Structures are given as structure tokens and as C-alpha cells.
Tab-separated table of C-alpha atoms in Angstrom:
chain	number	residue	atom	x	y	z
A	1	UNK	CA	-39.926	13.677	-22.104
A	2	UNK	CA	-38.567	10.260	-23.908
A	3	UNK	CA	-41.772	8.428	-22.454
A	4	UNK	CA	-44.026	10.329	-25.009
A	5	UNK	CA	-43.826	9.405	-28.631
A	6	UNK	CA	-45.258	12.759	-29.904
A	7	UNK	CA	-44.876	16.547	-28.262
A	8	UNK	CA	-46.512	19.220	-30.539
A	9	UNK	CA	-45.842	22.363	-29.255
A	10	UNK	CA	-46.697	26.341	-29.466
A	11	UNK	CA	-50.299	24.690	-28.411
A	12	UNK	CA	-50.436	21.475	-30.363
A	13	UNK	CA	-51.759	18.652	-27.626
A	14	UNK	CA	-50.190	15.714	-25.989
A	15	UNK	CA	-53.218	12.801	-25.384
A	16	UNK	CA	-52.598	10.098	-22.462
A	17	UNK	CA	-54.673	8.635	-20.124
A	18	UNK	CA	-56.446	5.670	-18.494
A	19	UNK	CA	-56.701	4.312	-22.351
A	20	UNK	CA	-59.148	4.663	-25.081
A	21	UNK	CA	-60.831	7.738	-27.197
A	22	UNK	CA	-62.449	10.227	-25.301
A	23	UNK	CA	-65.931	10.374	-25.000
A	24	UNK	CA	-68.909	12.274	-22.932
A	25	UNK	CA	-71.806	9.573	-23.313
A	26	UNK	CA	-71.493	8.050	-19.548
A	27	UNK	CA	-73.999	5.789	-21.006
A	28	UNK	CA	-74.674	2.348	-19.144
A	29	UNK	CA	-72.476	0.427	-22.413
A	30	UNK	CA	-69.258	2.210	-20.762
A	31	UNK	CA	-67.813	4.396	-18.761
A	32	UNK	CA	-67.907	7.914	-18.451
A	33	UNK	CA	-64.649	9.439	-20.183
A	34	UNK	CA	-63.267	12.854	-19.278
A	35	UNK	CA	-60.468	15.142	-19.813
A	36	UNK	CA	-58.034	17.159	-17.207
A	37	UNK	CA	-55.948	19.249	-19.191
A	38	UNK	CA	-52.065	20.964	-18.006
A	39	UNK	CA	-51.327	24.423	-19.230
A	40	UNK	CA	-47.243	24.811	-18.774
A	41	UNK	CA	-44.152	25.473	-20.767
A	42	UNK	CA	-43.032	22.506	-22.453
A	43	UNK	CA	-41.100	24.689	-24.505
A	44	UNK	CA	-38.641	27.242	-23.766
A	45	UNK	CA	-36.429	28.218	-20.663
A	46	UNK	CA	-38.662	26.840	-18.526
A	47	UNK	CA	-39.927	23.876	-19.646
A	48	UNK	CA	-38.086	21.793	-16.941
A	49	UNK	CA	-40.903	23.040	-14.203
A	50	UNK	CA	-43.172	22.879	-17.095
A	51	UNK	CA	-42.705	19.704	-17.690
A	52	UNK	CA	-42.917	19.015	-14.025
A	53	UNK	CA	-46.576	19.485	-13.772
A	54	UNK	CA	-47.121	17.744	-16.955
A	55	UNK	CA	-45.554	14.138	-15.495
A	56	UNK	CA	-46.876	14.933	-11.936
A	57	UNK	CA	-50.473	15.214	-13.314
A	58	UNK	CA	-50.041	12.168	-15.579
A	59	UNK	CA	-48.503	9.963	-12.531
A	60	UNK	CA	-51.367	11.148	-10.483
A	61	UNK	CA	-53.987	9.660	-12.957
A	62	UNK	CA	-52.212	6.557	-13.813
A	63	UNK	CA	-51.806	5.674	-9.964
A	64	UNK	CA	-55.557	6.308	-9.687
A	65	UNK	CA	-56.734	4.849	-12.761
A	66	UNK	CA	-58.139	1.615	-11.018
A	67	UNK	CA	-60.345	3.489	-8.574
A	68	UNK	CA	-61.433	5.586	-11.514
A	69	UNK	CA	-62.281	2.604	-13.574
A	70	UNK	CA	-64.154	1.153	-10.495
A	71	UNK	CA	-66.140	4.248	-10.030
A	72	UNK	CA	-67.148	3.977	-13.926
A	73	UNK	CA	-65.143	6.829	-14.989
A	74	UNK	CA	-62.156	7.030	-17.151
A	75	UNK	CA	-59.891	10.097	-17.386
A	76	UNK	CA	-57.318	11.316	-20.336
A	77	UNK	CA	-54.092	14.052	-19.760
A	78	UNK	CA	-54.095	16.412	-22.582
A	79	UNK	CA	-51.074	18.471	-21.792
A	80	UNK	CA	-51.081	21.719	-23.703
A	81	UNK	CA	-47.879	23.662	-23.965
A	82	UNK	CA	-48.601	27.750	-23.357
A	83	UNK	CA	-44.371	28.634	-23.836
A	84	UNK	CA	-44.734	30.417	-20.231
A	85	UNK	CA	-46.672	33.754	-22.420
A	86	UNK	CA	-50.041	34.779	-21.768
A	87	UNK	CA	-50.997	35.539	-25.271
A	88	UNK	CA	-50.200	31.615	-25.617
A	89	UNK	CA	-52.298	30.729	-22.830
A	90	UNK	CA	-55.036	32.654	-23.566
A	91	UNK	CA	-55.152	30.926	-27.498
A	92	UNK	CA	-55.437	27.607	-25.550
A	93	UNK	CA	-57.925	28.539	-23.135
A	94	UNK	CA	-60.176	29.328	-25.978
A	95	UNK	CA	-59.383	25.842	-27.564
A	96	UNK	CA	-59.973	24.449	-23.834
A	97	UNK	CA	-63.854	25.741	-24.023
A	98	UNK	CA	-64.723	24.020	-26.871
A	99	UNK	CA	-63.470	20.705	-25.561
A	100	UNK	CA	-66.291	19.925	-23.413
A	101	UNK	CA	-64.455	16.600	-22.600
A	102	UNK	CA	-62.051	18.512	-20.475
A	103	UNK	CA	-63.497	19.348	-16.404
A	104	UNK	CA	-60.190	20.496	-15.406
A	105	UNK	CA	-57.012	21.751	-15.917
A	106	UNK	CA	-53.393	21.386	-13.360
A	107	UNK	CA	-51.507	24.423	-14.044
A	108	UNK	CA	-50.080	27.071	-14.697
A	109	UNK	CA	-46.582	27.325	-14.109
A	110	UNK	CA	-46.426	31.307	-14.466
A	111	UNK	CA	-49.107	33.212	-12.323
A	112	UNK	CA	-48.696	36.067	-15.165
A	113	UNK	CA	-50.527	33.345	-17.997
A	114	UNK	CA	-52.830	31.706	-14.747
A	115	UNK	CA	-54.679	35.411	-14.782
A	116	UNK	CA	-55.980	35.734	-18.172
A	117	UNK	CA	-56.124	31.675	-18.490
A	118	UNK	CA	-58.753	31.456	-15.581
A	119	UNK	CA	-60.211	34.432	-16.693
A	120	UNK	CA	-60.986	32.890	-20.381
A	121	UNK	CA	-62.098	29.803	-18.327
A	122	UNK	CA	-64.377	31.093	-15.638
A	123	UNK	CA	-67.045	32.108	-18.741
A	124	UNK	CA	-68.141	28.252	-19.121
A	125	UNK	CA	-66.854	27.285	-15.109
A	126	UNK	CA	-64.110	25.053	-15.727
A	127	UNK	CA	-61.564	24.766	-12.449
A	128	UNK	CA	-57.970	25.397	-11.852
A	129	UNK	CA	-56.191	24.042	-9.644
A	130	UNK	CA	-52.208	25.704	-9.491
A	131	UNK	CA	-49.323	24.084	-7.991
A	132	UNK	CA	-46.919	26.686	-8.861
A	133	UNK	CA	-48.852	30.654	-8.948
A	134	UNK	CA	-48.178	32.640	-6.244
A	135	UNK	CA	-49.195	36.564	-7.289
A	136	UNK	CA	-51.681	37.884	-4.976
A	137	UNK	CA	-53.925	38.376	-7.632
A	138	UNK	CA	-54.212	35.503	-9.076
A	139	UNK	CA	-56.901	34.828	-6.232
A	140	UNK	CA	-57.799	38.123	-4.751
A	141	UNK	CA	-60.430	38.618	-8.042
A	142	UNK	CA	-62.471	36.108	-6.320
A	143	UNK	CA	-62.957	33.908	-9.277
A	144	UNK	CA	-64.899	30.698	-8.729
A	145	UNK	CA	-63.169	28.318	-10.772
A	146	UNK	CA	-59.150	29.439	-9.856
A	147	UNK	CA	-57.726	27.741	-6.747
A	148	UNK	CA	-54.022	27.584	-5.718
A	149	UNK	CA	-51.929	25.056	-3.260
A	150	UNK	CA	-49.491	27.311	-2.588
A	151	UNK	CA	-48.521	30.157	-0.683
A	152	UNK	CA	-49.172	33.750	-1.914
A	153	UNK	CA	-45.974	36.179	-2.256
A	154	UNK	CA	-47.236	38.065	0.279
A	155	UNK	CA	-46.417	34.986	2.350
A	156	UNK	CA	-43.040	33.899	0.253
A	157	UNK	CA	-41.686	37.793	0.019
A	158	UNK	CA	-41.903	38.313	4.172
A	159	UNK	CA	-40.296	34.860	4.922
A	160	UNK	CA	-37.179	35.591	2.549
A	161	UNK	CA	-36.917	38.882	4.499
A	162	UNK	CA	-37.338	37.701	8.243
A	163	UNK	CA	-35.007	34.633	7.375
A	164	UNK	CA	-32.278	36.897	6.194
A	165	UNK	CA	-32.499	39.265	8.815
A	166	UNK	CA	-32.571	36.638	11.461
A	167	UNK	CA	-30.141	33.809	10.657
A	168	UNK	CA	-27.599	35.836	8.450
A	169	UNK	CA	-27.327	39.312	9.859
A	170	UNK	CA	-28.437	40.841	6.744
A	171	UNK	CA	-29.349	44.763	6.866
A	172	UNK	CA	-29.280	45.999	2.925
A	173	UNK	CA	-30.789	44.379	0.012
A	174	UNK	CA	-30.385	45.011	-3.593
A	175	UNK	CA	-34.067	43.953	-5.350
A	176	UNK	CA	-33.982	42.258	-8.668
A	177	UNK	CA	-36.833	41.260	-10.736
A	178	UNK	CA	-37.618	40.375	-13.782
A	179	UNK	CA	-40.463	42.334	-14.713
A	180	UNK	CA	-43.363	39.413	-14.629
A	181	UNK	CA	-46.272	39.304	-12.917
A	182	UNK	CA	-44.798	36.926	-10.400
A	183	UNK	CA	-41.402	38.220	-10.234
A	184	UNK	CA	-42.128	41.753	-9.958
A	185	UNK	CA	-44.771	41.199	-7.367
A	186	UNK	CA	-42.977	39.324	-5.232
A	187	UNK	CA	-40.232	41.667	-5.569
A	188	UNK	CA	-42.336	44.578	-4.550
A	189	UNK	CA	-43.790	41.927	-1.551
A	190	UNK	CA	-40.369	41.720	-0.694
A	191	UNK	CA	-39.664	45.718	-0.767
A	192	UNK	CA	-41.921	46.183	1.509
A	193	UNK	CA	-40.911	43.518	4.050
A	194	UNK	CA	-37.613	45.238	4.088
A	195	UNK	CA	-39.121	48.343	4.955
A	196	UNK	CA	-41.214	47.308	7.279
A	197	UNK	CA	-38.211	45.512	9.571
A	198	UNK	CA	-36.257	48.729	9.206
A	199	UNK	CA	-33.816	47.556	7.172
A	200	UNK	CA	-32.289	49.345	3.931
A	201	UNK	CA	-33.582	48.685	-0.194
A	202	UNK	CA	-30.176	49.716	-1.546
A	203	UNK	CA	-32.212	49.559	-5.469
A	204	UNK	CA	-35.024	47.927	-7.025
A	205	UNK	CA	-33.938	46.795	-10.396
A	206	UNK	CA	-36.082	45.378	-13.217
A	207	UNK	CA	-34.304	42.859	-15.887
A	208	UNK	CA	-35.896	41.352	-19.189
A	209	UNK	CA	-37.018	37.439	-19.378
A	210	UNK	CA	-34.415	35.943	-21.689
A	211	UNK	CA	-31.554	38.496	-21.094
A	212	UNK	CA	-27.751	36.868	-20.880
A	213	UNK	CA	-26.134	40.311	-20.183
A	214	UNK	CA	-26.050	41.321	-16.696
A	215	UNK	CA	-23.407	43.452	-16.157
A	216	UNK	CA	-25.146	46.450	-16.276
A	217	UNK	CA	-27.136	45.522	-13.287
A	218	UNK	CA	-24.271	43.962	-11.577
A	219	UNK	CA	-21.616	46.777	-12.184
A	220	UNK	CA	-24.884	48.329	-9.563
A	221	UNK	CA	-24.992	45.717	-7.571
A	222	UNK	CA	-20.918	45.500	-6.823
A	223	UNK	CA	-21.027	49.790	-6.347
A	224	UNK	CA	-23.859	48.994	-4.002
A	225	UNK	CA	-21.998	46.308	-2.060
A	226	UNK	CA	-25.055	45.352	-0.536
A	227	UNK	CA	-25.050	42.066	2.500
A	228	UNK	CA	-28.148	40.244	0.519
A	229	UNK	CA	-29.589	40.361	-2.933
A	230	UNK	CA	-33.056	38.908	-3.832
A	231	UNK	CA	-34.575	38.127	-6.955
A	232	UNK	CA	-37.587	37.833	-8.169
A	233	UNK	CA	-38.098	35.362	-11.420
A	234	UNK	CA	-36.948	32.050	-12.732
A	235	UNK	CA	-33.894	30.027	-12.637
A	236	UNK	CA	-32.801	30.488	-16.316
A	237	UNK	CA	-31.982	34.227	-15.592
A	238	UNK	CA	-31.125	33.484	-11.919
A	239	UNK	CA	-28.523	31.240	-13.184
A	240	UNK	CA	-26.757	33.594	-15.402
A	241	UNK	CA	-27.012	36.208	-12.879
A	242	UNK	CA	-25.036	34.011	-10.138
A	243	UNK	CA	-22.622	33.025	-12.748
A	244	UNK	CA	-21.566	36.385	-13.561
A	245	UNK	CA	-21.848	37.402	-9.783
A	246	UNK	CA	-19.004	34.701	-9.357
A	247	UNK	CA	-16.814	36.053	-12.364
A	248	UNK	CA	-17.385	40.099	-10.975
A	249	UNK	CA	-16.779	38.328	-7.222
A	250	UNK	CA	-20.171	39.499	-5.891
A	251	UNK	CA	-19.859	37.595	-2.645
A	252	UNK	CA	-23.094	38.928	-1.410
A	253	UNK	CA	-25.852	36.223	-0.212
A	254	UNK	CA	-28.687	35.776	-3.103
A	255	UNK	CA	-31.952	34.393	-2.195
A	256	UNK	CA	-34.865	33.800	-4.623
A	257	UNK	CA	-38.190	31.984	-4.683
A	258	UNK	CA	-39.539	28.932	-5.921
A	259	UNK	CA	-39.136	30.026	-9.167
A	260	UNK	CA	-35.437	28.753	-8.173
A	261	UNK	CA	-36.840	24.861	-7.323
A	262	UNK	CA	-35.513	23.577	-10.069
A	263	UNK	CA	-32.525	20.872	-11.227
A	264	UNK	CA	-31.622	23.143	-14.337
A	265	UNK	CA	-30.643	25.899	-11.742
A	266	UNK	CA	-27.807	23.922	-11.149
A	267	UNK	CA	-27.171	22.169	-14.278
A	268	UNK	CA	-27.132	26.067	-15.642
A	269	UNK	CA	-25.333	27.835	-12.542
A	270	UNK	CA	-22.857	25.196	-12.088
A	271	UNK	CA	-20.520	26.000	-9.031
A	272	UNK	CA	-21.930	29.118	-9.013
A	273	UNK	CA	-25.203	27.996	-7.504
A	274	UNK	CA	-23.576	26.664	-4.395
A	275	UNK	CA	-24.801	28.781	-1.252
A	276	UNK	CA	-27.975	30.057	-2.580
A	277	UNK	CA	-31.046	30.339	-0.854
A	278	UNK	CA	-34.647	30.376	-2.168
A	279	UNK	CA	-37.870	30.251	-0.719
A	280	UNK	CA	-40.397	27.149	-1.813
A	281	UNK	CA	-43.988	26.423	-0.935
A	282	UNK	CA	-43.443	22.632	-1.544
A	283	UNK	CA	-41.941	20.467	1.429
A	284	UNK	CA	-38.786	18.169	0.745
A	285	UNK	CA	-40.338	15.119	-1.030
A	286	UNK	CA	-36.620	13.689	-2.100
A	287	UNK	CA	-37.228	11.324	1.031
A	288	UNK	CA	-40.750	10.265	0.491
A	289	UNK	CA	-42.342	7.145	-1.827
A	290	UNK	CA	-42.999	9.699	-4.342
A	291	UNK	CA	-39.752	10.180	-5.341
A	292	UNK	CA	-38.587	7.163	-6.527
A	293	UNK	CA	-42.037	6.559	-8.219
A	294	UNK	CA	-41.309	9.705	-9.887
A	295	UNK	CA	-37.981	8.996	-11.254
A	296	UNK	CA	-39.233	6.016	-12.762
A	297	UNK	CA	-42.301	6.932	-14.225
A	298	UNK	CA	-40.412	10.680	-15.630
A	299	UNK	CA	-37.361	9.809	-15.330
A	300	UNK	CA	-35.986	12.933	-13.820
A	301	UNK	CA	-35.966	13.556	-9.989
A	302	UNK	CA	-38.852	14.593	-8.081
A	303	UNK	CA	-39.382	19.014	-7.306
A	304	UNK	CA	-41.835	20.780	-5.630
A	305	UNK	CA	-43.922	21.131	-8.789
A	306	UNK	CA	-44.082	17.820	-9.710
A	307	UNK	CA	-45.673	16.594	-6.237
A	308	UNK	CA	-47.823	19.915	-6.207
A	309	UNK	CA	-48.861	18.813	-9.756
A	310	UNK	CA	-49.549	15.536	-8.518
A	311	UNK	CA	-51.667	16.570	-5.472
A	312	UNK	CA	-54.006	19.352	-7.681
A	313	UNK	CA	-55.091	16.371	-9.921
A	314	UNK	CA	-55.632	14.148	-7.071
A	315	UNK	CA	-58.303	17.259	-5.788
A	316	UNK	CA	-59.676	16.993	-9.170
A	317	UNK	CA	-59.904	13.346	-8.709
A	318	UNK	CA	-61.706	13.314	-5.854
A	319	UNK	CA	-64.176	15.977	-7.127
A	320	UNK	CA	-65.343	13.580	-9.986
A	321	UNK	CA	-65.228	10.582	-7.897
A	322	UNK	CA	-67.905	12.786	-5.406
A	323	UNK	CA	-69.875	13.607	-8.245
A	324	UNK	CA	-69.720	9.679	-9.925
A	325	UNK	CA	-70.485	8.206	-7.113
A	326	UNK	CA	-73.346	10.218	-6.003
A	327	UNK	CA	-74.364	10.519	-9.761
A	328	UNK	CA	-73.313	6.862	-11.525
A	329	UNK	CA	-73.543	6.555	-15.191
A	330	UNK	CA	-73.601	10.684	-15.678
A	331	UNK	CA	-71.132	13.080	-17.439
A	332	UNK	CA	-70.612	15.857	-14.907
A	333	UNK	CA	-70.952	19.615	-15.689
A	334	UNK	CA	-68.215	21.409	-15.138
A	335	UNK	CA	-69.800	23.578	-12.759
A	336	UNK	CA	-70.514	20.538	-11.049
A	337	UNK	CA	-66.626	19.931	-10.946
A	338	UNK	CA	-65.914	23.745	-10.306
A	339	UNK	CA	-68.024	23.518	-7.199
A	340	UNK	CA	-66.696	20.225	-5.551
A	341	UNK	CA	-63.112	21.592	-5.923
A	342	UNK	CA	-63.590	24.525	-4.281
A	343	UNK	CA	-65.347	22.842	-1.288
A	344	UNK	CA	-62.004	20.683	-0.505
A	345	UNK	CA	-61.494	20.419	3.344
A	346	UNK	CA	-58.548	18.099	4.703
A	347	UNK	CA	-56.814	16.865	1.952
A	348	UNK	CA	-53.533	15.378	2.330
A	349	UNK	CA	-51.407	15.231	-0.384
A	350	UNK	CA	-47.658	14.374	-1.179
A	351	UNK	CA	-46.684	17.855	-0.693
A	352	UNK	CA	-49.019	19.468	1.101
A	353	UNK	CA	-52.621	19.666	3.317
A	354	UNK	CA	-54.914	21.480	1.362
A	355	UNK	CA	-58.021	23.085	2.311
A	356	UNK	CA	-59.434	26.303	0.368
A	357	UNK	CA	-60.915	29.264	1.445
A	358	UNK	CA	-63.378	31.616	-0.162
A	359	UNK	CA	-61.210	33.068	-2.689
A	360	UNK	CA	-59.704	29.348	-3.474
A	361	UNK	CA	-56.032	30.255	-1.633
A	362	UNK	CA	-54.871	27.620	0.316
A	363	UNK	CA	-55.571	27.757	4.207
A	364	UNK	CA	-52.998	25.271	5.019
A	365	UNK	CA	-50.233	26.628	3.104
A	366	UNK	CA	-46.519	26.950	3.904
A	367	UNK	CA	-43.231	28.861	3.071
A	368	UNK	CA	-39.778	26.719	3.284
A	369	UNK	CA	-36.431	27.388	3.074
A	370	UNK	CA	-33.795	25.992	1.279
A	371	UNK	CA	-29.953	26.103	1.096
A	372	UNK	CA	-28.199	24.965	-2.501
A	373	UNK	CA	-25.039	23.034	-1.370
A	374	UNK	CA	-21.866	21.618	-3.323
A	375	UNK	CA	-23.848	22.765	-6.197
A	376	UNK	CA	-26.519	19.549	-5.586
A	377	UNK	CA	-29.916	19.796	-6.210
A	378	UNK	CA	-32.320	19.241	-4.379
A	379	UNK	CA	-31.342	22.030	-2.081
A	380	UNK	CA	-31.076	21.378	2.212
A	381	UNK	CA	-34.137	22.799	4.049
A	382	UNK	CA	-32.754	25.196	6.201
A	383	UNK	CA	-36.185	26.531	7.596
């Protein structure tokens, strides 16, 4: 966050780029100048992940900014911060349709502000591409312009279950969830995996984004006694959750999702974090070239979201390079952007192969596992 002079947030906007003032006359005197947006919390508890997508997006266009240039096209970032609410998002997908600059937008981080955001946005056609929603319907409406690289809950909340089942013996869970869109629904994906292997929900608790106070939950939890607990949310709340599980001596195995990929889990949890599992759609990338070129250009260490981040602009990317270089000198529509994006076949990113289907999910997508340990982030891929 130190490499930008200026953040303005609850919707204010952040301009980088490939240089210059924006402009939509692709004109022969220069080149044609566009706009991909990010929608994600730069503000709040999670602005960490939020922040994430911001830098991945921006490294993505800066390491491509040459071939851009080449192709007669230059593109800006406007990051736009929507606090992780919906209402938020929804105010800046309205400012996003008058911008006719912007063909595309990396984000969001919540799947519970991607819904109405891509809903706002599919009026005038202008794509998403999400490196971080995973509620089944964030894609099963069908919507044209809303594509995702990762894997669905219905994918994340069946792997935490067979995983636990399987390599630690457990039999009775204890559901937490915080209520959201995504944490709710993979919680109730989860439920039903449970149920479906024969094993036993012991309760299926709901807890408020922004809560400190667990105990009321916990003082369940410890009656309960259950062998596994999951959770369903983000790693501000998991974090006080585990910390209080360690001070009540809750010794039972906690496993999230990938709302749990992130450095502040640890910086927040402490000791406390050690031994917890969560479920990620993002391979390790602590061990390839982006990592390092991450921590230099953001200077914070590379997660999941970040390289996701950095491989939905690069499908944006490729979609305008399509269009300039089948259409030089013109400003594309954004249906023209909307289109190409959705056709992507065989792309091979930093974190993952992408290739969408019909309803813009992600055919090549996949669930990992990962182990915190000695309280170290990045966790150890277990699975």
C-alpha cells in the first residue's frame, strides 16, 4: 500500500497504469487507451485479500504493458474500494457504467457484493472476471458478463469433508458460519457433505461479520466436544475464534476455506493458528517466479488471490489484444470484450488453467489443501 501516493476510499478511485490520461479515441495520432477496474476491500478487516487483487491486477498490466503498447493499446488500473458490502459495490457499479473507458473489472473479493455487482454490470455488458467468489450462485444465473477462476463451494465444501474423514478420522462436526453469502453457503455445502458420508452435524451455528465475542458459540462448541469444526467466513473472525478456542482449550481440528489464505490469519491468530487446515482454490505459488516479483513490486508475500488476480487480468488482456489485433486503431465495445472473455480455452496462468464453460465457471478448476504450521504462513499443502 506504500507504493501508491493517494488511496481514497468508501469508493473514491486509485488511477495507475501503462501512463498517461485515459482516453477512448483509438485514433491513428495514438493509441487506444482503456480502463480495467478492481472492486475489493481496501478498507476494513479484509483489506489484506483486498488489496491482494488490487497489486495482482496492477503487476499483471505493468508486466504486459510492452505488448500492449505494441499492439497500440494502452491500459489504466482504477482500483475502487467496495469495504467488502454490497450496498458499496453496487454504488460503484453504477459509477463503473458511466466510465465507458473501463472494459473490465478483476474482482470481487466477497461473492455476496460479486452478485449484485455483475448484476448492475451485465445492463451495458461489461465482464468480470473473479479470482476469489466461490457461491454457487454467483454463476448458476447464467449471466454473460460474470466468470470465475475458481472452484465453486459445492466443490470446496465436499473436499473439506472427504479430507477430514479420510486422513484424520473425523466423524462429528460442529458448522460455523458467518452468515454471508459465501460463508453460509459453503457452510450449508459443507452440511450436506457430512450427511451424505454418514457422518454426524453436531450444530450449525451462524456468527455476525465483525463480532470479537465468541464464547457463546464456543461454551457450544466445548459441550459438544465435537472431533472437527468448520467454518465458513474470513480470517478476521476465524482468527479470534481460534484464539479463544486456545484460551477455552478447544483441541478439536478447525478447517476453513480460502477465505483463511491469508498472512493476517496469522499475524491475528498468532500461535493459535498453528494446525489449522483450510481449503484453497489457488495452487502454492511461494515457489514460483511470481513470488518474488510480487514481493517486490507489493511488497508483501505472494497468496492465492494475488496470482488469481494476476491471471483474470491477463484473460482480460488477451481479450483486447484479440480484438486490437483483429481490429487496429478501434476502441472495443464492451460486448466485444464480454464475448472474447467468455470464449477463453487453454489458458495457463500463474495459478491456474483456465477454460470457461457456459455459465463462465471454470472447467479446469481445483480444490487444495493446506496445513498452517509453527504459526507460518503460507500454509504446507497437505492435499
Amino acid at each position: 500500500m506504500k507504493r501508491f501516493a493517494a488511496l481514497f476510499l468508501a469508493g473514491a478511485l486509485l488511477i495507475t497504469g501503462c501512463g498517461g490520461a485515459a482516453k477512448t479515441d483509438g485514433g491513428a495520432k495514438g493509441p487506444v487507451t482503456v480502463t480495467i477496474a478492481t472492486m475489493s476491500p481496501l478498507s476494513g478487516s479484509n483489506a489484506d485479500l483486498g488489496e491482494s487483487i488490487k497489486y495482482g491486477t496492477d503487476l499483471a498490466l505493468k508486466d504486459r504493458a510492452a505488448e500492449l503498447e505494441q499492439a497500440g493499446l494502452k491500459v489504466n488500473l482504477l482500483a475502487m474500494d467496495d469495504q467488502g458490502k454490497p450496498e458499496q459495490g453496487t454504488q460503484l457499479a453504477e459509477q463503473l457504467l458511466t466510465k465507458k473507458e473501463v472494459v473490465g473489472v478483476v474482482g470481487t473479493l466477497n461473492s455476496g457484493v460479486a452478485i449484485p455487482v455483475s448484476q448492475k454490470l451485465s445492463t451495458d455488458n461489461l465482464v468480470m472476471v473473479s479470482p476469489s467468489n466461490t457461491a454457487v450462485q454467483v454463476t448458476d444465473r447464467k449471466l454473460p458478463n460474470m466468470n470465475r477462476v475458481v472452484a465453486r463451494d459445492d466443490m470446496q465444501g465436499p473436499a473439506s469433508v472427504q479430507f477430514m474423514k479420510e486422513k484424520l478420522a473425523a466423524k462429528t462436526f460442529f458448522i460455523i458460519h458467518d452468515k454471508t453469502p459465501y460463508g453460509q453457503g459453503l457452510a450449508e455445502e459443507v452440511k450436506k457433505a457430512v450427511t451424505a458420508a454418514g457422518l454426524k452435524v453436531e450444530a450449525f451455528e451462524g456468527i455476525n461479520v465483525g463480532d470479537k465475542d465468541f464464547s457463546a458459540v464456543l461454551t457450544k462448541v466445548k459441550a459438544a466436544n465435537p472431533d472437527a469444526i468448520f467454518f465458513g467466513g474470513m480470517y478476521a473472525e476465524a482468527a479470534q475464534i481460534l484464539k479463544q478456542m486456545k484460551e477455552k482449550a478447544i483441541t478439536a481440528k478447525f478447517i476453513g476455506a480460502d477465505g483463511l489464505d491469508s498472512g493476517d490469519l496469522v499475524k491475528l491468530a498468532g500461535e493459535a493458528a498453528t494446525g489449522v487446515y483450510y481449503t484453497s482454490v489457488a495452487a502454492d505459488v511461494s515457489k514460483t517466479p511470481f513470488a518474488p516479483k510480487y514481493q517486490e513490486f507489493a511488497k508483501k508475500t505472494a497468496d492465492g488471490f494475488a496470482a488469481f488476480s494476476y491471471d483474470c487480468a491477463n484473460v482480460i488482456l488477451d481479450a483486447l489484444l484479440t480484438y486490437a489485433k483483429a481490429n487496429p486503431g478501434k476502441t472495443p465495445a464492451r460486448k466485444d470484450i464480454q464475448d472474447l472473455v467468455r470464449k477463453t480455452t487453454g489458458f495457463k496462468g500463474v495459478a491456474a488453467q483456465i477454460s470457461f464453460d457456459e455459465k463462465g465457471d471454470n472447467k479446469e478448476s481445483k480444490v487444495y489443501i493446506y496445513q498452517i504450521q509453527n504459526a507460518k504462513y503460507p500454509g504446507v499443502q497437505v492435499q
